[in-house]
Amino acid sequence: MRKSIPDYYAKSIFDVPVSFFKKEGFQTVLLDLDNTLDSYDTLEPSSRVFELKKKLVDENIRIFIISNNHGNRVSHYAEVLGVPYLAHTRKPFGKRLRKFLIKEGVLLEKCILCGDQLITDIPCGKRAGIKTLLLDPISKKDQWTTRFNRLFDRPKRKRMKKKGKIKYMEDDYGKENNNQR
Ligand SMILES: [Mg+2]
C-alpha cells in the first residue's frame, strides 16, 4: 500500500515553483510526458514546457523525460525539447528506471519523479528508490491503457485525499506565479 503514497502532491507541474525543488535538495527532476507535460496527442512540447525546462536548467537542475510510451513518440518530443529521455520505462515497475538513473550517475536520494498517474508513476518512483510528486492529469484525453488505469486511480486518489495522506506541495511553497521569473 505505501508504495502508492506520493511524497508530494500538486495540481499541475506548472504550478510547482523551482524553489520547491531547490529547497528540498533535488538535483534531478524526472518528468512523465503524457498528461503531465502535454496531452498524449500533442506531438511537440508546448511553450510552457519550454519555459519550465529553462527555469529548471537555469537552476542547474538536471531533467529527464521518463515515459511508458513508445520510442518514436517520446524521442521526437524529447529531442524537440532538448532533454534526455527514457521510453518504455515499464512503470509501475522500478527496475528499468533505477538502472537508467544509476547509469546516468544520478544521485537517487536527490531525485524526484513527477507524474499524473497514482498507480504507475508513484510506485515506479518508490521502487526505484526516489521521491515522487503526484499531479492531476492536465487533460481529460487518455490512451486506452491509461483510461483503464484511471478506473483505479480516481477512487484511490479520492480516498487518499480524504484521509489526509497526500502532502500538498502548495501548502509549503505556494503556487508558481507565472508572470514572475
Ligand atoms: Mg502520464
CSV table of N, CA and C and ligand atoms in Angstrom, one decimal:
chain,number,residue,atom,x,y,z
A,1,MET,N,0.8,-1.2,0.0
A,1,MET,CA,0.0,0.0,0.0
A,1,MET,C,0.8,1.3,0.0
A,2,ARG,N,1.9,1.3,0.8
A,2,ARG,CA,2.7,2.5,1.0
A,2,ARG,C,3.4,2.9,-0.3
A,3,LYS,N,3.5,1.9,-1.2
A,3,LYS,CA,4.2,2.1,-2.4
A,3,LYS,C,3.4,3.2,-3.3
A,4,SER,N,2.1,3.3,-3.0
A,4,SER,CA,1.4,4.2,-3.9
A,4,SER,C,1.1,5.6,-3.2
A,5,ILE,N,1.7,5.8,-2.1
A,5,ILE,CA,1.5,7.1,-1.4
A,5,ILE,C,2.6,8.1,-1.9
A,6,PRO,N,2.2,9.1,-2.6
A,6,PRO,CA,3.2,10.1,-3.1
A,6,PRO,C,3.8,10.9,-2.0
A,7,ASP,N,5.1,11.3,-2.2
A,7,ASP,CA,5.7,12.2,-1.2
A,7,ASP,C,5.1,13.6,-1.2
A,8,TYR,N,4.7,14.0,-2.4
A,8,TYR,CA,4.1,15.4,-2.5
A,8,TYR,C,3.0,15.3,-3.6
A,9,TYR,N,2.1,16.3,-3.5
A,9,TYR,CA,1.1,16.4,-4.5
A,9,TYR,C,0.9,17.9,-4.9
A,10,ALA,N,0.7,18.1,-6.2
A,10,ALA,CA,0.4,19.4,-6.7
A,10,ALA,C,-0.6,19.2,-7.8
A,11,LYS,N,-1.4,20.3,-8.1
A,11,LYS,CA,-2.4,20.1,-9.2
A,11,LYS,C,-1.7,20.0,-10.6
A,12,SER,N,-0.7,20.8,-10.8
A,12,SER,CA,0.0,20.8,-12.1
A,12,SER,C,1.5,21.0,-11.9
A,13,ILE,N,2.3,20.5,-12.8
A,13,ILE,CA,3.7,20.7,-12.7
A,13,ILE,C,4.0,22.2,-13.0
A,14,PHE,N,3.1,22.8,-13.7
A,14,PHE,CA,3.3,24.2,-14.0
A,14,PHE,C,3.0,25.1,-12.8
A,15,ASP,N,2.4,24.6,-11.7
A,15,ASP,CA,2.2,25.3,-10.5
A,15,ASP,C,3.4,25.2,-9.5
A,16,VAL,N,4.3,24.3,-9.8
A,16,VAL,CA,5.4,24.0,-8.9
A,16,VAL,C,6.5,25.0,-9.1
A,17,PRO,N,6.8,25.8,-8.0
A,17,PRO,CA,7.9,26.7,-8.2
A,17,PRO,C,9.2,26.0,-8.1
A,18,VAL,N,10.2,26.5,-8.9
A,18,VAL,CA,11.5,25.9,-8.9
A,18,VAL,C,12.1,25.9,-7.4
A,19,SER,N,11.7,26.9,-6.6
A,19,SER,CA,12.2,27.0,-5.2
A,19,SER,C,11.9,25.7,-4.5
A,20,PHE,N,10.8,25.0,-4.8
A,20,PHE,CA,10.4,23.8,-4.2
A,20,PHE,C,11.5,22.7,-4.4
A,21,PHE,N,11.9,22.6,-5.6
A,21,PHE,CA,13.0,21.6,-5.9
A,21,PHE,C,14.3,22.0,-5.3
A,22,LYS,N,14.6,23.3,-5.3
A,22,LYS,CA,15.9,23.7,-4.7
A,22,LYS,C,15.9,23.5,-3.2
A,23,LYS,N,14.8,23.9,-2.5
A,23,LYS,CA,14.8,23.8,-1.1
A,23,LYS,C,14.8,22.4,-0.6
A,24,GLU,N,14.1,21.5,-1.3
A,24,GLU,CA,14.1,20.1,-0.9
A,24,GLU,C,15.3,19.4,-1.4
A,25,GLY,N,16.2,20.1,-2.0
A,25,GLY,CA,17.5,19.5,-2.4
A,25,GLY,C,17.5,18.6,-3.6
A,26,PHE,N,16.5,18.7,-4.5
A,26,PHE,CA,16.5,17.9,-5.6
A,26,PHE,C,17.4,18.4,-6.7
A,27,GLN,N,18.3,17.5,-7.2
A,27,GLN,CA,19.3,17.9,-8.3
A,27,GLN,C,18.8,17.4,-9.6
A,28,THR,N,17.9,16.3,-9.6
A,28,THR,CA,17.4,15.8,-10.8
A,28,THR,C,15.9,15.6,-10.7
A,29,VAL,N,15.2,16.1,-11.8
A,29,VAL,CA,13.8,16.1,-11.8
A,29,VAL,C,13.4,15.2,-13.0
A,30,LEU,N,12.6,14.2,-12.8
A,30,LEU,CA,12.1,13.3,-13.8
A,30,LEU,C,10.7,13.7,-14.1
A,31,LEU,N,10.4,13.9,-15.4
A,31,LEU,CA,9.1,14.3,-15.8
A,31,LEU,C,8.4,13.3,-16.7
A,32,ASP,N,7.3,12.8,-16.2
A,32,ASP,CA,6.4,12.0,-17.1
A,32,ASP,C,6.0,12.8,-18.2
A,33,LEU,N,5.6,12.2,-19.3
A,33,LEU,CA,5.3,13.0,-20.5
A,33,LEU,C,3.7,13.2,-20.7
A,34,ASP,N,3.0,12.1,-21.0
A,34,ASP,CA,1.6,12.2,-21.3
A,34,ASP,C,0.8,12.6,-20.1
A,35,ASN,N,0.1,13.7,-20.3
A,35,ASN,CA,-0.8,14.3,-19.3
A,35,ASN,C,-0.1,14.8,-18.1
A,36,THR,N,1.2,14.9,-18.1
A,36,THR,CA,2.0,15.6,-17.1
A,36,THR,C,2.5,16.9,-17.8
A,37,LEU,N,3.1,16.8,-18.9
A,37,LEU,CA,3.7,17.9,-19.7
A,37,LEU,C,2.7,18.4,-20.7
A,38,ASP,N,2.2,17.4,-21.5
A,38,ASP,CA,1.2,17.7,-22.6
A,38,ASP,C,0.3,16.5,-22.7
A,39,SER,N,-0.8,16.6,-23.5
A,39,SER,CA,-1.7,15.5,-23.7
A,39,SER,C,-1.0,14.5,-24.7
A,40,TYR,N,-1.5,13.3,-24.7
A,40,TYR,CA,-0.8,12.3,-25.4
A,40,TYR,C,-0.7,12.5,-26.9
A,41,ASP,N,-1.7,13.3,-27.4
A,41,ASP,CA,-1.7,13.5,-28.9
A,41,ASP,C,-1.1,14.9,-29.2
A,42,THR,N,-0.4,15.5,-28.3
A,42,THR,CA,0.4,16.7,-28.6
A,42,THR,C,1.8,16.3,-28.9
A,43,LEU,N,2.2,16.4,-30.1
A,43,LEU,CA,3.4,15.7,-30.6
A,43,LEU,C,4.7,16.5,-30.2
A,44,GLU,N,4.5,17.8,-30.1
A,44,GLU,CA,5.7,18.6,-29.7
A,44,GLU,C,5.4,19.5,-28.5
A,45,PRO,N,6.5,19.8,-27.7
A,45,PRO,CA,6.3,20.5,-26.5
A,45,PRO,C,5.6,21.8,-26.6
A,46,SER,N,4.7,22.2,-25.8
A,46,SER,CA,4.0,23.5,-25.8
A,46,SER,C,5.0,24.5,-25.2
A,47,SER,N,4.7,25.8,-25.4
A,47,SER,CA,5.6,26.8,-24.9
A,47,SER,C,5.8,26.8,-23.4
A,48,ARG,N,4.8,26.5,-22.6
A,48,ARG,CA,5.0,26.5,-21.2
A,48,ARG,C,6.0,25.3,-20.8
A,49,VAL,N,6.1,24.3,-21.6
A,49,VAL,CA,7.0,23.2,-21.3
A,49,VAL,C,8.5,23.7,-21.5
A,50,PHE,N,8.7,24.5,-22.6
A,50,PHE,CA,10.0,25.1,-22.9
A,50,PHE,C,10.3,26.0,-21.7
A,51,GLU,N,9.4,26.8,-21.2
A,51,GLU,CA,9.6,27.7,-20.1
A,51,GLU,C,10.0,26.9,-18.8
A,52,LEU,N,9.3,25.9,-18.6
A,52,LEU,CA,9.6,25.0,-17.4
A,52,LEU,C,11.0,24.5,-17.5
A,53,LYS,N,11.3,24.0,-18.7
A,53,LYS,CA,12.7,23.4,-18.9
A,53,LYS,C,13.7,24.5,-18.6
A,54,LYS,N,13.5,25.7,-19.1
A,54,LYS,CA,14.5,26.7,-19.0
A,54,LYS,C,14.7,27.1,-17.5
A,55,LYS,N,13.6,27.2,-16.8
A,55,LYS,CA,13.7,27.6,-15.4
A,55,LYS,C,14.5,26.5,-14.6
A,56,LEU,N,14.2,25.3,-14.9
A,56,LEU,CA,14.9,24.2,-14.1
A,56,LEU,C,16.4,24.2,-14.5
A,57,VAL,N,16.7,24.2,-15.8
A,57,VAL,CA,18.1,24.2,-16.3
A,57,VAL,C,18.9,25.4,-15.7
A,58,ASP,N,18.2,26.5,-15.7
A,58,ASP,CA,18.9,27.7,-15.2
A,58,ASP,C,19.3,27.6,-13.7
A,59,GLU,N,18.6,26.7,-13.0
A,59,GLU,CA,18.9,26.5,-11.6
A,59,GLU,C,19.8,25.2,-11.5
A,60,ASN,N,20.4,24.8,-12.6
A,60,ASN,CA,21.3,23.6,-12.6
A,60,ASN,C,20.6,22.3,-12.2
A,61,ILE,N,19.3,22.3,-12.4
A,61,ILE,CA,18.6,21.0,-12.2
A,61,ILE,C,18.6,20.2,-13.4
A,62,ARG,N,19.0,18.9,-13.3
A,62,ARG,CA,19.0,18.0,-14.5
A,62,ARG,C,17.6,17.5,-14.7
A,63,ILE,N,17.2,17.4,-15.9
A,63,ILE,CA,15.9,16.9,-16.2
A,63,ILE,C,15.9,15.8,-17.2
A,64,PHE,N,15.0,14.8,-17.0
A,64,PHE,CA,14.8,13.7,-17.9
A,64,PHE,C,13.3,13.5,-18.2
A,65,ILE,N,13.0,13.1,-19.4
A,65,ILE,CA,11.6,12.7,-19.6
A,65,ILE,C,11.5,11.2,-19.5
A,66,ILE,N,10.6,10.7,-18.6
A,66,ILE,CA,10.5,9.3,-18.3
A,66,ILE,C,9.1,8.8,-18.6
A,67,SER,N,9.0,8.0,-19.7
A,67,SER,CA,7.6,7.7,-20.2
A,67,SER,C,7.5,6.2,-20.5
A,68,ASN,N,6.3,5.7,-20.3
A,68,ASN,CA,6.0,4.4,-20.7
A,68,ASN,C,5.7,4.3,-22.2
A,69,ASN,N,5.5,5.4,-22.9
A,69,ASN,CA,5.1,5.4,-24.2
A,69,ASN,C,6.3,4.9,-25.1
A,70,HIS,N,6.0,4.7,-26.4
A,70,HIS,CA,6.9,4.0,-27.3
A,70,HIS,C,8.0,5.0,-27.7
A,71,GLY,N,9.1,4.5,-28.3
A,71,GLY,CA,10.3,5.2,-28.7
A,71,GLY,C,10.0,6.5,-29.5
A,72,ASN,N,9.3,6.3,-30.6
A,72,ASN,CA,9.1,7.5,-31.5
A,72,ASN,C,8.4,8.7,-30.9
A,73,ARG,N,7.3,8.3,-30.1
A,73,ARG,CA,6.6,9.4,-29.5
A,73,ARG,C,7.5,10.2,-28.5
A,74,VAL,N,8.2,9.4,-27.7
A,74,VAL,CA,9.0,10.0,-26.7
A,74,VAL,C,10.2,10.7,-27.3
A,75,SER,N,10.9,10.0,-28.2
A,75,SER,CA,12.2,10.6,-28.7
A,75,SER,C,11.9,11.9,-29.5
A,76,HIS,N,10.9,11.9,-30.3
A,76,HIS,CA,10.6,13.1,-31.0
A,76,HIS,C,10.3,14.3,-30.1
A,77,TYR,N,9.4,14.1,-29.1
A,77,TYR,CA,9.1,15.1,-28.2
A,77,TYR,C,10.3,15.6,-27.4
A,78,ALA,N,11.0,14.6,-26.9
A,78,ALA,CA,12.2,15.0,-26.0
A,78,ALA,C,13.3,15.7,-26.8
A,79,GLU,N,13.5,15.2,-28.1
A,79,GLU,CA,14.5,15.9,-28.9
A,79,GLU,C,14.2,17.3,-29.3
A,80,VAL,N,12.9,17.5,-29.6
A,80,VAL,CA,12.5,18.9,-29.9
A,80,VAL,C,12.7,19.8,-28.6
A,81,LEU,N,12.4,19.2,-27.5
A,81,LEU,CA,12.6,20.0,-26.2
A,81,LEU,C,14.1,20.1,-25.8
A,82,GLY,N,14.9,19.2,-26.3
A,82,GLY,CA,16.3,19.2,-26.0
A,82,GLY,C,16.6,18.6,-24.6
A,83,VAL,N,15.9,17.5,-24.3
A,83,VAL,CA,16.0,16.9,-23.0
A,83,VAL,C,16.3,15.4,-23.2
A,84,PRO,N,17.2,14.8,-22.4
A,84,PRO,CA,17.3,13.3,-22.5
A,84,PRO,C,16.1,12.6,-21.9
A,85,TYR,N,16.0,11.3,-22.3
A,85,TYR,CA,14.7,10.7,-22.0
A,85,TYR,C,14.9,9.2,-21.9
A,86,LEU,N,13.9,8.5,-21.3
A,86,LEU,CA,13.8,7.1,-21.2
A,86,LEU,C,12.4,6.7,-21.7
A,87,ALA,N,12.3,5.9,-22.8
A,87,ALA,CA,11.0,5.5,-23.2
A,87,ALA,C,10.8,4.0,-22.7
A,88,HIS,N,9.6,3.5,-22.9
A,88,HIS,CA,9.3,2.1,-22.4
A,88,HIS,C,9.8,1.9,-21.0
A,89,THR,N,9.5,2.8,-20.1
A,89,THR,CA,10.0,2.7,-18.8
A,89,THR,C,9.5,1.6,-18.0
A,90,ARG,N,8.3,1.1,-18.4
A,90,ARG,CA,7.7,-0.1,-17.7
A,90,ARG,C,7.2,0.3,-16.3
A,91,LYS,N,6.8,1.5,-16.1
A,91,LYS,CA,6.1,1.9,-14.8
A,91,LYS,C,4.9,1.0,-14.7
A,92,PRO,N,4.5,0.5,-13.6
A,92,PRO,CA,4.8,0.8,-12.3
A,92,PRO,C,6.1,0.1,-11.8
A,93,PHE,N,6.8,-0.7,-12.6
A,93,PHE,CA,8.0,-1.3,-12.1
A,93,PHE,C,9.1,-0.3,-12.1
A,94,GLY,N,10.1,-0.6,-11.2
A,94,GLY,CA,11.1,0.4,-11.0
A,94,GLY,C,12.5,0.0,-11.5
A,95,LYS,N,12.6,-1.3,-11.9
A,95,LYS,CA,13.9,-1.8,-12.2
A,95,LYS,C,14.6,-1.1,-13.4
A,96,ARG,N,13.9,-0.9,-14.5
A,96,ARG,CA,14.5,-0.3,-15.7
A,96,ARG,C,14.8,1.2,-15.4
A,97,LEU,N,14.0,1.9,-14.6
A,97,LEU,CA,14.3,3.3,-14.3
A,97,LEU,C,15.5,3.4,-13.4
A,98,ARG,N,15.6,2.5,-12.4
A,98,ARG,CA,16.7,2.6,-11.4
A,98,ARG,C,18.0,2.3,-12.2
A,99,LYS,N,18.0,1.3,-13.1
A,99,LYS,CA,19.2,1.0,-13.8
A,99,LYS,C,19.7,2.2,-14.7
A,100,PHE,N,18.7,2.8,-15.3
A,100,PHE,CA,18.9,4.0,-16.1
A,100,PHE,C,19.5,5.1,-15.3
A,101,LEU,N,19.0,5.4,-14.1
A,101,LEU,CA,19.4,6.5,-13.3
A,101,LEU,C,20.9,6.3,-12.8
A,102,ILE,N,21.1,5.0,-12.5
A,102,ILE,CA,22.5,4.7,-12.0
A,102,ILE,C,23.5,4.9,-13.1
A,103,LYS,N,23.1,4.4,-14.3
A,103,LYS,CA,24.0,4.6,-15.5
A,103,LYS,C,24.2,6.0,-15.8
A,104,GLU,N,23.2,6.9,-15.5
A,104,GLU,CA,23.4,8.3,-15.8
A,104,GLU,C,24.1,9.0,-14.7
A,105,GLY,N,24.4,8.3,-13.6
A,105,GLY,CA,25.1,8.9,-12.5
A,105,GLY,C,24.2,9.8,-11.6
A,106,VAL,N,23.0,9.6,-11.6
A,106,VAL,CA,22.0,10.4,-10.8
A,106,VAL,C,22.1,9.9,-9.4
A,107,LEU,N,22.1,10.9,-8.5
A,107,LEU,CA,22.0,10.6,-7.0
A,107,LEU,C,20.6,10.3,-6.7
A,108,LEU,N,20.3,9.1,-6.3
A,108,LEU,CA,18.9,8.7,-6.2
A,108,LEU,C,18.2,9.5,-5.0
A,109,GLU,N,18.9,9.8,-4.0
A,109,GLU,CA,18.3,10.5,-2.9
A,109,GLU,C,18.1,12.0,-3.2
A,110,LYS,N,18.6,12.4,-4.3
A,110,LYS,CA,18.3,13.8,-4.7
A,110,LYS,C,17.5,13.9,-6.0
A,111,CYS,N,16.7,12.9,-6.2
A,111,CYS,CA,16.0,12.8,-7.4
A,111,CYS,C,14.5,12.6,-7.2
A,112,ILE,N,13.6,13.2,-8.0
A,112,ILE,CA,12.2,13.1,-7.8
A,112,ILE,C,11.5,12.9,-9.2
A,113,LEU,N,10.5,12.0,-9.1
A,113,LEU,CA,9.7,11.7,-10.3
A,113,LEU,C,8.4,12.4,-10.2
A,114,CYS,N,8.0,13.2,-11.2
A,114,CYS,CA,6.7,13.9,-11.2
A,114,CYS,C,5.8,13.3,-12.3
A,115,GLY,N,4.6,12.8,-11.9
A,115,GLY,CA,3.8,12.2,-12.8
A,115,GLY,C,2.3,12.2,-12.4
A,116,ASP,N,1.4,12.0,-13.4
A,116,ASP,CA,0.0,12.2,-13.2
A,116,ASP,C,-0.7,10.9,-12.8
A,117,GLN,N,0.0,9.8,-12.8
A,117,GLN,CA,-0.7,8.5,-12.5
A,117,GLN,C,-0.3,7.9,-11.2
A,118,LEU,N,-1.3,7.8,-10.3
A,118,LEU,CA,-1.1,7.2,-9.0
A,118,LEU,C,-0.7,5.8,-9.0
A,119,ILE,N,-1.2,5.0,-10.0
A,119,ILE,CA,-0.9,3.6,-9.9
A,119,ILE,C,0.3,3.2,-10.9
A,120,THR,N,0.9,4.1,-11.6
A,120,THR,CA,2.1,3.7,-12.4
A,120,THR,C,3.3,4.6,-12.0
A,121,ASP,N,3.1,5.9,-12.0
A,121,ASP,CA,4.3,6.8,-11.8
A,121,ASP,C,4.8,6.7,-10.3
A,122,ILE,N,3.8,6.7,-9.4
A,122,ILE,CA,4.2,6.7,-8.0
A,122,ILE,C,4.9,5.4,-7.5
A,123,PRO,N,4.3,4.2,-7.8
A,123,PRO,CA,5.0,3.0,-7.4
A,123,PRO,C,6.4,2.8,-8.1
A,124,CYS,N,6.4,3.3,-9.4
A,124,CYS,CA,7.7,3.2,-10.1
A,124,CYS,C,8.8,3.9,-9.4
A,125,GLY,N,8.5,5.2,-9.0
A,125,GLY,CA,9.4,6.0,-8.3
A,125,GLY,C,9.9,5.4,-7.0
A,126,LYS,N,8.9,4.9,-6.3
A,126,LYS,CA,9.2,4.3,-4.9
A,126,LYS,C,10.1,3.1,-5.1
A,127,ARG,N,9.8,2.3,-6.1
A,127,ARG,CA,10.6,1.1,-6.3
A,127,ARG,C,12.0,1.4,-6.8
A,128,ALA,N,12.1,2.5,-7.5
A,128,ALA,CA,13.4,2.9,-8.0
A,128,ALA,C,14.2,3.5,-6.9
A,129,GLY,N,13.6,3.8,-5.8
A,129,GLY,CA,14.3,4.4,-4.6
A,129,GLY,C,14.4,5.9,-4.6
A,130,ILE,N,13.4,6.6,-5.3
A,130,ILE,CA,13.5,8.0,-5.4
A,130,ILE,C,12.2,8.6,-4.8
A,131,LYS,N,12.1,10.0,-4.7
A,131,LYS,CA,10.9,10.6,-4.2
A,131,LYS,C,9.9,10.8,-5.4
A,132,THR,N,8.7,11.1,-5.0
A,132,THR,CA,7.6,11.2,-6.0
A,132,THR,C,6.7,12.4,-5.8
A,133,LEU,N,6.3,13.0,-6.8
A,133,LEU,CA,5.3,14.1,-6.8
A,133,LEU,C,4.2,13.8,-7.7
A,134,LEU,N,3.0,13.6,-7.1
A,134,LEU,CA,1.8,13.3,-7.9
A,134,LEU,C,1.1,14.6,-8.4
A,135,LEU,N,0.6,14.5,-9.6
A,135,LEU,CA,-0.1,15.6,-10.2
A,135,LEU,C,-1.4,15.2,-10.7
A,136,ASP,N,-2.3,16.2,-11.0
A,136,ASP,CA,-3.5,15.8,-11.7
A,136,ASP,C,-3.2,15.8,-13.2
A,137,PRO,N,-3.9,14.9,-13.9
A,137,PRO,CA,-3.7,14.9,-15.4
A,137,PRO,C,-4.1,16.3,-16.0
A,138,ILE,N,-3.3,16.8,-16.9
A,138,ILE,CA,-3.6,18.1,-17.5
A,138,ILE,C,-4.7,18.1,-18.5
A,139,SER,N,-5.1,16.9,-19.0
A,139,SER,CA,-6.2,16.9,-19.9
A,139,SER,C,-7.1,15.7,-19.6
A,140,LYS,N,-8.3,15.7,-20.2
A,140,LYS,CA,-9.2,14.5,-20.0
A,140,LYS,C,-8.9,13.4,-21.0
A,141,LYS,N,-8.1,13.7,-22.0
A,141,LYS,CA,-7.8,12.8,-23.0
A,141,LYS,C,-6.8,11.8,-22.6
A,142,ASP,N,-7.1,10.5,-22.7
A,142,ASP,CA,-6.1,9.4,-22.3
A,142,ASP,C,-6.1,8.4,-23.4
A,143,GLN,N,-4.9,7.7,-23.5
A,143,GLN,CA,-4.9,6.5,-24.4
A,143,GLN,C,-5.7,5.4,-23.7
A,144,TRP,N,-6.0,4.3,-24.4
A,144,TRP,CA,-6.9,3.3,-23.8
A,144,TRP,C,-6.3,2.6,-22.5
A,145,THR,N,-5.0,2.4,-22.6
A,145,THR,CA,-4.3,1.8,-21.4
A,145,THR,C,-4.5,2.6,-20.2
A,146,THR,N,-4.3,3.9,-20.4
A,146,THR,CA,-4.4,4.9,-19.3
A,146,THR,C,-5.8,5.0,-18.8
A,147,ARG,N,-6.8,5.0,-19.8
A,147,ARG,CA,-8.2,5.0,-19.4
A,147,ARG,C,-8.5,3.9,-18.4
A,148,PHE,N,-7.9,2.8,-18.6
A,148,PHE,CA,-8.1,1.6,-17.7
A,148,PHE,C,-7.5,1.9,-16.4
A,149,ASN,N,-6.3,2.4,-16.4
A,149,ASN,CA,-5.7,2.8,-15.1
A,149,ASN,C,-6.5,3.8,-14.3
A,150,ARG,N,-7.1,4.7,-15.0
A,150,ARG,CA,-7.8,5.7,-14.2
A,150,ARG,C,-9.0,5.2,-13.4
A,151,LEU,N,-9.5,4.0,-13.9
A,151,LEU,CA,-10.6,3.4,-13.1
A,151,LEU,C,-10.2,3.1,-11.7
A,152,PHE,N,-8.9,2.8,-11.5
A,152,PHE,CA,-8.4,2.5,-10.2
A,152,PHE,C,-7.8,3.8,-9.5
A,153,ASP,N,-7.2,4.6,-10.4
A,153,ASP,CA,-6.6,5.8,-9.9
A,153,ASP,C,-7.5,6.8,-9.2
A,154,ARG,N,-8.7,7.1,-9.9
A,154,ARG,CA,-9.6,8.1,-9.4
A,154,ARG,C,-10.1,7.9,-8.0
A,155,PRO,N,-10.7,6.7,-7.7
A,155,PRO,CA,-11.2,6.4,-6.4
A,155,PRO,C,-10.1,6.4,-5.3
A,156,LYS,N,-9.0,5.8,-5.7
A,156,LYS,CA,-7.9,5.7,-4.8
A,156,LYS,C,-7.4,7.1,-4.3
A,157,ARG,N,-7.2,7.9,-5.3
A,157,ARG,CA,-6.8,9.3,-5.1
A,157,ARG,C,-7.7,10.1,-4.2
A,158,LYS,N,-9.0,9.8,-4.5
A,158,LYS,CA,-10.1,10.5,-3.7
A,158,LYS,C,-9.9,10.1,-2.2
A,159,ARG,N,-9.8,8.7,-2.0
A,159,ARG,CA,-9.7,8.2,-0.6
A,159,ARG,C,-8.5,8.8,0.1
A,160,MET,N,-7.4,8.8,-0.7
A,160,MET,CA,-6.1,9.3,-0.1
A,160,MET,C,-6.2,10.8,0.3
A,161,LYS,N,-6.9,11.6,-0.5
A,161,LYS,CA,-7.0,13.0,-0.2
A,161,LYS,C,-7.9,13.1,1.1
A,162,LYS,N,-9.0,12.3,1.1
A,162,LYS,CA,-9.9,12.4,2.2
A,162,LYS,C,-9.2,12.0,3.5
A,163,LYS,N,-8.4,11.0,3.5
A,163,LYS,CA,-7.7,10.5,4.7
A,163,LYS,C,-6.5,11.4,5.0
A,164,GLY,N,-6.3,12.4,4.2
A,164,GLY,CA,-5.2,13.3,4.5
A,164,GLY,C,-3.8,12.7,4.3
A,165,LYS,N,-3.7,11.7,3.4
A,165,LYS,CA,-2.4,11.0,3.2
A,165,LYS,C,-1.6,11.8,2.2
A,166,ILE,N,-2.1,12.7,1.5
A,166,ILE,CA,-1.4,13.4,0.5
A,166,ILE,C,-0.9,14.8,1.0
A,167,LYS,N,0.4,15.0,0.8
A,167,LYS,CA,1.0,16.2,1.3
A,167,LYS,C,1.0,17.3,0.2
A,168,TYR,N,0.3,18.3,0.4
A,168,TYR,CA,0.1,19.3,-0.7
A,168,TYR,C,1.4,20.2,-0.7
A,169,MET,N,2.1,20.1,-1.8
A,169,MET,CA,3.3,20.9,-2.0
A,169,MET,C,3.0,22.4,-1.9
A,170,GLU,N,1.7,22.8,-2.3
A,170,GLU,CA,1.4,24.2,-2.3
A,170,GLU,C,1.3,24.7,-0.9
A,171,ASP,N,1.0,23.9,0.1
A,171,ASP,CA,0.9,24.3,1.5
A,171,ASP,C,2.2,24.9,2.0
A,172,ASP,N,3.3,24.4,1.5
A,172,ASP,CA,4.6,24.8,1.9
A,172,ASP,C,5.3,25.8,1.0
A,173,TYR,N,5.0,25.7,-0.3
A,173,TYR,CA,5.7,26.5,-1.2
A,173,TYR,C,4.8,27.5,-2.1
A,174,GLY,N,3.5,27.4,-2.0
A,174,GLY,CA,2.7,28.2,-2.8
A,174,GLY,C,2.7,27.8,-4.2
A,175,LYS,N,2.0,28.5,-5.0
A,175,LYS,CA,2.0,28.2,-6.5
A,175,LYS,C,2.9,29.1,-7.2
A,176,GLU,N,3.4,28.6,-8.3
A,176,GLU,CA,4.2,29.4,-9.2
A,176,GLU,C,3.4,30.6,-9.7
A,177,ASN,N,4.0,31.8,-9.6
A,177,ASN,CA,3.4,32.9,-10.3
A,177,ASN,C,4.0,33.0,-11.7
A,178,ASN,N,3.2,32.7,-12.6
A,178,ASN,CA,3.8,32.6,-14.0
A,178,ASN,C,4.3,33.9,-14.6
A,179,ASN,N,3.8,35.0,-14.0
A,179,ASN,CA,4.3,36.3,-14.5
A,179,ASN,C,5.7,36.7,-14.0
A,180,GLN,N,6.1,36.0,-12.9
A,180,GLN,CA,7.4,36.2,-12.4
A,180,GLN,C,8.4,35.2,-13.0
A,181,ARG,N,9.6,35.4,-12.9
A,181,ARG,CA,10.6,34.5,-13.4
A,181,ARG,C,10.5,33.1,-12.9
B,1,MG,MG,1.2,10.3,-17.6
